mmCIF file of C-alpha atoms and ligand atoms in Angstrom:
data_model
loop_
_atom_site.group_PDB
_atom_site.id
_atom_site.type_symbol
_atom_site.label_atom_id
_atom_site.label_comp_id
_atom_site.label_asym_id
_atom_site.label_seq_id
_atom_site.Cartn_x
_atom_site.Cartn_y
_atom_site.Cartn_z
ATOM 1 C CA MET A 31 9.192 10.858 12.113
ATOM 2 C CA ALA A 32 8.507 9.432 8.861
ATOM 3 C CA ASN A 33 5.275 8.882 8.122
ATOM 4 C CA ILE A 34 4.143 5.214 6.990
ATOM 5 C CA LEU A 35 0.925 4.206 5.152
ATOM 6 C CA ILE A 36 -0.189 0.473 6.006
ATOM 7 C CA VAL A 37 -2.326 -0.490 3.137
ATOM 8 C CA GLU A 38 -3.977 -3.166 4.378
ATOM 9 C CA ASP A 39 -7.353 -5.055 4.387
ATOM 10 C CA GLU A 40 -6.170 -7.885 6.878
ATOM 11 C CA LYS A 41 -6.666 -6.155 10.249
ATOM 12 C CA THR A 42 -4.787 -8.356 11.819
ATOM 13 C CA ILE A 43 -2.098 -7.961 9.402
ATOM 14 C CA SER A 44 -2.219 -3.505 9.294
ATOM 15 C CA ASN A 45 -3.361 -3.969 13.618
ATOM 16 C CA LEU A 46 0.128 -5.374 14.112
ATOM 17 C CA LEU A 47 2.425 -3.755 11.374
ATOM 18 C CA GLN A 48 0.641 -0.269 13.658
ATOM 19 C CA ALA A 49 2.042 -2.025 16.753
ATOM 20 C CA ALA A 50 5.402 -2.583 15.504
ATOM 21 C CA LEU A 51 5.910 0.908 13.889
ATOM 22 C CA LYS A 52 4.739 2.910 16.630
ATOM 23 C CA VAL A 53 7.222 1.093 19.119
ATOM 24 C CA SER A 54 10.004 2.102 16.410
ATOM 25 C CA HIS A 55 8.861 5.557 16.883
ATOM 26 C CA TYR A 56 6.884 6.059 12.811
ATOM 27 C CA ASN A 57 3.738 7.813 12.567
ATOM 28 C CA ALA A 58 1.227 5.065 10.867
ATOM 29 C CA VAL A 59 -1.326 5.924 9.152
ATOM 30 C CA SER A 60 -3.415 2.954 7.717
ATOM 31 C CA ALA A 61 -6.235 2.200 4.593
ATOM 32 C CA LYS A 62 -7.734 -0.698 4.216
ATOM 33 C CA ASN A 63 -8.751 -0.228 0.578
ATOM 34 C CA VAL A 64 -7.152 1.442 -3.244
ATOM 35 C CA ALA A 65 -9.956 4.238 -2.847
ATOM 36 C CA GLU A 66 -8.619 4.989 1.040
ATOM 37 C CA ALA A 67 -5.034 4.461 -0.200
ATOM 38 C CA GLU A 68 -5.380 6.979 -2.872
ATOM 39 C CA THR A 69 -6.809 9.520 -0.861
ATOM 40 C CA ILE A 70 -4.860 9.232 2.314
ATOM 41 C CA ILE A 71 -1.352 9.768 -0.038
ATOM 42 C CA CYS A 72 -2.852 12.700 -1.219
ATOM 43 C CA SER A 73 -3.576 14.077 2.061
ATOM 44 C CA HIS A 74 -1.247 13.015 3.929
ATOM 45 C CA CYS A 75 2.175 12.880 1.930
ATOM 46 C CA PRO A 76 3.721 10.346 3.157
ATOM 47 C CA ASP A 77 7.399 8.560 3.293
ATOM 48 C CA VAL A 78 6.772 5.142 2.983
ATOM 49 C CA ILE A 79 4.129 2.900 1.788
ATOM 50 C CA LEU A 80 3.476 -0.056 2.739
ATOM 51 C CA LEU A 81 1.507 -2.405 0.317
ATOM 52 C CA ASP A 82 -1.066 -4.870 0.101
ATOM 53 C CA LEU A 83 -1.759 -6.187 -3.384
ATOM 54 C CA GLY A 84 -5.164 -8.413 -2.785
ATOM 55 C CA LEU A 85 -7.371 -5.490 -2.123
ATOM 56 C CA PRO A 86 -11.370 -5.580 -1.771
ATOM 57 C CA ASP A 87 -11.604 -3.211 -4.460
ATOM 58 C CA GLY A 88 -9.136 -3.381 -6.567
ATOM 59 C CA ASP A 89 -5.678 -4.859 -7.381
ATOM 60 C CA GLY A 90 -2.714 -2.867 -5.772
ATOM 61 C CA LEU A 91 -0.114 -3.512 -8.692
ATOM 62 C CA ASN A 92 -2.683 -0.791 -10.139
ATOM 63 C CA LEU A 93 -2.813 1.785 -7.680
ATOM 64 C CA ILE A 94 1.529 1.658 -7.849
ATOM 65 C CA ARG A 95 0.356 2.684 -10.879
ATOM 66 C CA THR A 96 -1.058 5.369 -10.546
ATOM 67 C CA VAL A 97 0.746 6.614 -7.467
ATOM 68 C CA ARG A 98 3.925 6.687 -9.830
ATOM 69 C CA LYS A 99 2.986 9.053 -12.366
ATOM 70 C CA TRP A 100 3.140 12.303 -10.089
ATOM 71 C CA SER A 101 4.458 10.472 -7.142
ATOM 72 C CA GLN A 102 8.165 8.660 -5.590
ATOM 73 C CA VAL A 103 7.397 7.862 -3.101
ATOM 74 C CA PRO A 104 9.227 4.687 -1.422
ATOM 75 C CA ILE A 105 6.654 0.969 -2.193
ATOM 76 C CA ILE A 106 7.745 -1.555 -0.808
ATOM 77 C CA VAL A 107 4.982 -4.653 -1.680
ATOM 78 C CA VAL A 108 3.903 -6.592 1.336
ATOM 79 C CA SER A 109 1.523 -9.480 -0.072
ATOM 80 C CA ALA A 110 1.316 -13.191 -0.065
ATOM 81 C CA ARG A 111 2.064 -13.777 -3.863
ATOM 82 C CA MET A 112 5.044 -15.456 -4.305
ATOM 83 C CA GLN A 113 4.575 -15.848 -7.863
ATOM 84 C CA GLN A 114 7.843 -14.605 -9.116
ATOM 85 C CA GLY A 115 5.703 -12.988 -11.895
ATOM 86 C CA ASP A 116 3.758 -10.768 -9.320
ATOM 87 C CA LYS A 117 7.283 -9.572 -8.102
ATOM 88 C CA VAL A 118 8.450 -8.724 -11.508
ATOM 89 C CA LYS A 119 5.781 -6.718 -12.255
ATOM 90 C CA ALA A 120 5.061 -4.626 -9.031
ATOM 91 C CA LEU A 121 9.433 -4.271 -9.575
ATOM 92 C CA ASP A 122 8.127 -2.824 -13.543
ATOM 93 C CA MET A 123 5.553 -0.570 -12.335
ATOM 94 C CA GLY A 124 7.717 1.024 -10.115
ATOM 95 C CA ALA A 125 7.650 -0.367 -6.646
ATOM 96 C CA ASP A 126 10.771 -0.271 -4.601
ATOM 97 C CA ASP A 127 10.474 -3.575 -2.684
ATOM 98 C CA TYR A 128 8.676 -6.924 -2.426
ATOM 99 C CA ILE A 129 8.677 -8.342 1.421
ATOM 100 C CA THR A 130 6.442 -12.086 1.024
ATOM 101 C CA LYS A 131 4.056 -13.183 4.047
ATOM 102 C CA PRO A 132 4.521 -13.862 6.403
ATOM 103 C CA PHE A 133 7.826 -11.641 6.631
ATOM 104 C CA GLY A 134 9.603 -11.172 9.919
ATOM 105 C CA ILE A 135 9.223 -7.922 11.297
ATOM 106 C CA GLN A 136 13.260 -6.902 12.069
ATOM 107 C CA GLU A 137 13.229 -7.446 8.097
ATOM 108 C CA LEU A 138 9.973 -5.212 6.942
ATOM 109 C CA LEU A 139 11.413 -2.095 9.754
ATOM 110 C CA ALA A 140 15.510 -2.724 8.046
ATOM 111 C CA ARG A 141 13.812 -2.943 4.123
ATOM 112 C CA ILE A 142 11.956 0.447 5.254
ATOM 113 C CA ARG A 143 15.394 1.735 6.991
ATOM 114 C CA THR A 144 16.608 1.164 3.594
ATOM 115 C CA ALA A 145 14.059 3.230 1.986
ATOM 116 C CA ILE A 146 14.064 6.311 3.776
ATOM 117 C CA ARG A 147 17.700 6.126 3.298
ATOM 118 C CA HIS A 148 17.121 5.915 -0.905
ATOM 119 C CA LEU A 149 15.228 9.275 -0.161
ATOM 120 C CA ARG A 150 17.495 10.894 2.096
ATOM 121 C CA ASN A 151 19.787 10.927 -0.377
ATOM 122 C CA ALA A 152 17.901 11.832 -3.718
ATOM 123 C CA GLY A 153 18.037 15.387 -3.039
ATOM 124 C CA THR A 154 15.523 16.691 -1.158
ATOM 125 C CA GLN A 155 14.669 17.744 2.024
ATOM 126 C CA ASP A 156 14.032 14.852 3.617
ATOM 127 C CA GLU A 157 16.809 13.969 5.868
ATOM 128 C CA GLU A 158 16.267 17.358 7.705
ATOM 129 C CA ILE A 159 12.815 17.200 7.901
ATOM 130 C CA LEU A 160 12.627 13.380 8.939
ATOM 131 C CA ARG A 161 15.311 14.501 11.982
ATOM 132 C CA ASP A 162 13.193 16.617 14.231
ATOM 133 C CA GLY A 163 9.729 17.640 11.806
ATOM 134 C CA LEU A 164 10.881 20.658 11.049
ATOM 135 C CA LEU A 165 12.349 22.401 8.727
ATOM 136 C CA ARG A 166 14.564 25.622 8.442
ATOM 137 C CA MET A 167 15.018 28.294 6.036
ATOM 138 C CA GLY A 168 15.992 31.965 7.824
ATOM 139 C CA SER A 169 13.232 33.009 9.679
ATOM 140 C CA LEU A 170 10.436 30.491 8.128
ATOM 141 C CA VAL A 171 10.153 27.176 10.188
ATOM 142 C CA ILE A 172 7.777 24.634 8.765
ATOM 143 C CA ASP A 173 6.706 22.383 11.444
ATOM 144 C CA TYR A 174 5.476 18.675 8.992
ATOM 145 C CA ASN A 175 4.644 16.829 12.585
ATOM 146 C CA LEU A 176 1.927 19.883 13.877
ATOM 147 C CA ARG A 177 1.661 21.372 9.606
ATOM 148 C CA ARG A 178 1.910 24.890 11.129
ATOM 149 C CA VAL A 179 4.716 27.326 9.016
ATOM 150 C CA TYR A 180 6.066 30.251 11.607
ATOM 151 C CA VAL A 181 7.849 33.034 10.260
ATOM 152 C CA GLU A 182 9.640 35.053 13.461
ATOM 153 C CA GLY A 183 8.371 32.226 15.243
ATOM 154 C CA LYS A 184 4.816 33.520 14.872
ATOM 155 C CA ASP A 185 2.070 30.765 13.387
ATOM 156 C CA VAL A 186 1.331 32.614 9.793
ATOM 157 C CA GLN A 187 -2.153 30.724 9.566
ATOM 158 C CA LEU A 188 -1.849 28.831 6.540
ATOM 159 C CA THR A 189 -4.981 26.867 4.817
ATOM 160 C CA GLN A 190 -4.469 23.176 4.505
ATOM 161 C CA ASN A 191 -3.802 23.947 1.101
ATOM 162 C CA GLU A 192 -1.825 26.649 1.826
ATOM 163 C CA TYR A 193 0.437 24.687 4.370
ATOM 164 C CA LYS A 194 0.403 21.713 1.673
ATOM 165 C CA ILE A 195 2.336 24.175 -0.798
ATOM 166 C CA VAL A 196 4.425 25.338 0.948
ATOM 167 C CA ALA A 197 5.527 22.081 3.070
ATOM 168 C CA LEU A 198 6.047 20.693 -0.729
ATOM 169 C CA LEU A 199 7.910 24.043 -1.480
ATOM 170 C CA GLY A 200 9.862 23.287 1.328
ATOM 171 C CA LYS A 201 10.703 19.226 0.730
ATOM 172 C CA HIS A 202 11.912 20.959 -2.543
ATOM 173 C CA ALA A 203 13.450 23.821 -1.758
ATOM 174 C CA GLY A 204 16.399 25.960 -4.608
ATOM 175 C CA LYS A 205 14.464 23.144 -7.095
ATOM 176 C CA VAL A 206 12.287 24.623 -10.303
ATOM 177 C CA LEU A 207 9.156 23.118 -9.866
ATOM 178 C CA THR A 208 5.288 23.054 -12.748
ATOM 179 C CA TYR A 209 2.313 23.501 -11.901
ATOM 180 C CA ASP A 210 1.650 20.394 -13.111
ATOM 181 C CA PHE A 211 4.050 18.600 -10.404
ATOM 182 C CA LEU A 212 2.538 20.927 -8.040
ATOM 183 C CA ARG A 213 -1.239 20.764 -8.651
ATOM 184 C CA GLN A 214 -0.831 16.703 -9.054
ATOM 185 C CA ASN A 215 0.914 16.769 -5.522
ATOM 186 C CA ILE A 216 -1.215 18.613 -3.696
ATOM 187 C CA TRP A 217 -4.778 17.718 -5.246
ATOM 188 C CA GLY A 218 -4.278 14.373 -6.329
ATOM 189 C CA PRO A 219 -3.443 12.505 -10.685
ATOM 190 C CA ASN A 220 -7.069 13.467 -11.712
ATOM 191 C CA THR A 221 -7.180 17.288 -11.482
ATOM 192 C CA SER A 222 -8.298 19.658 -14.143
ATOM 193 C CA GLY A 223 -5.796 21.183 -15.764
ATOM 194 C CA ASP A 224 -6.438 24.676 -14.867
ATOM 195 C CA ASN A 225 -3.898 26.470 -12.206
ATOM 196 C CA GLN A 226 -6.279 29.350 -11.283
ATOM 197 C CA ILE A 227 -6.708 28.022 -7.521
ATOM 198 C CA LEU A 228 -2.834 27.190 -7.342
ATOM 199 C CA ARG A 229 -2.564 30.815 -8.793
ATOM 200 C CA VAL A 230 -4.573 32.414 -6.075
ATOM 201 C CA ASN A 231 -2.814 30.176 -3.047
ATOM 202 C CA MET A 232 0.229 31.395 -4.356
ATOM 203 C CA ALA A 233 -0.344 34.966 -4.020
ATOM 204 C CA ASN A 234 -2.136 34.264 -0.862
ATOM 205 C CA ILE A 235 1.136 32.491 0.851
ATOM 206 C CA ARG A 236 3.547 35.528 -0.579
ATOM 207 C CA ARG A 237 0.916 37.831 1.673
ATOM 208 C CA LYS A 238 1.302 35.571 4.629
ATOM 209 C CA ILE A 239 4.725 35.210 4.582
ATOM 210 C CA GLU A 240 6.108 37.641 2.228
HETATM 211 CA CA1 CA B 290 -5.254 -8.823 1.226
#
């Protein structure tokens, strides 16, 4: 089940989207402004972001710029802005798609499916994870829905941050990841350059899952 973040300040639209996504078997979470969205992107690692541009505490375009510094999560702009200029700006800043309000829900769902398809082709483990929420590597199983990690069927009781690190490493299994990449994906783009906490977490994870 893919996680979709809806960033939208109009409650009726947000509720409509949430209902439509749930019917289509997506997990939907919502944020009503830029600040909330940034927090949820860091804590929930959504698979797709639906983004309104006119938000009460800032411009959605700036959110695209911030997110793109550290994440390749697909962003679909859902906006009432019709001007060609805004569309071009959003796409240039790294949005993957742009749909103008009012929109048909079927069209939006089709675009979400396309975004998820692209994710699958990007070479991460997302396809396997999206099938049933589980990633299996030998005796290690990561459950992305329950946010738990099992070794030989036993829950290894990770802390939240430890889980986030293992979940991220799992998604990029087989690839070399830098400390910067890990730190920014787990604690957000504004963390300090200190890797000490990450090292401590890694040591604890190694001890727990051997
Ligand atoms: Ca708005």
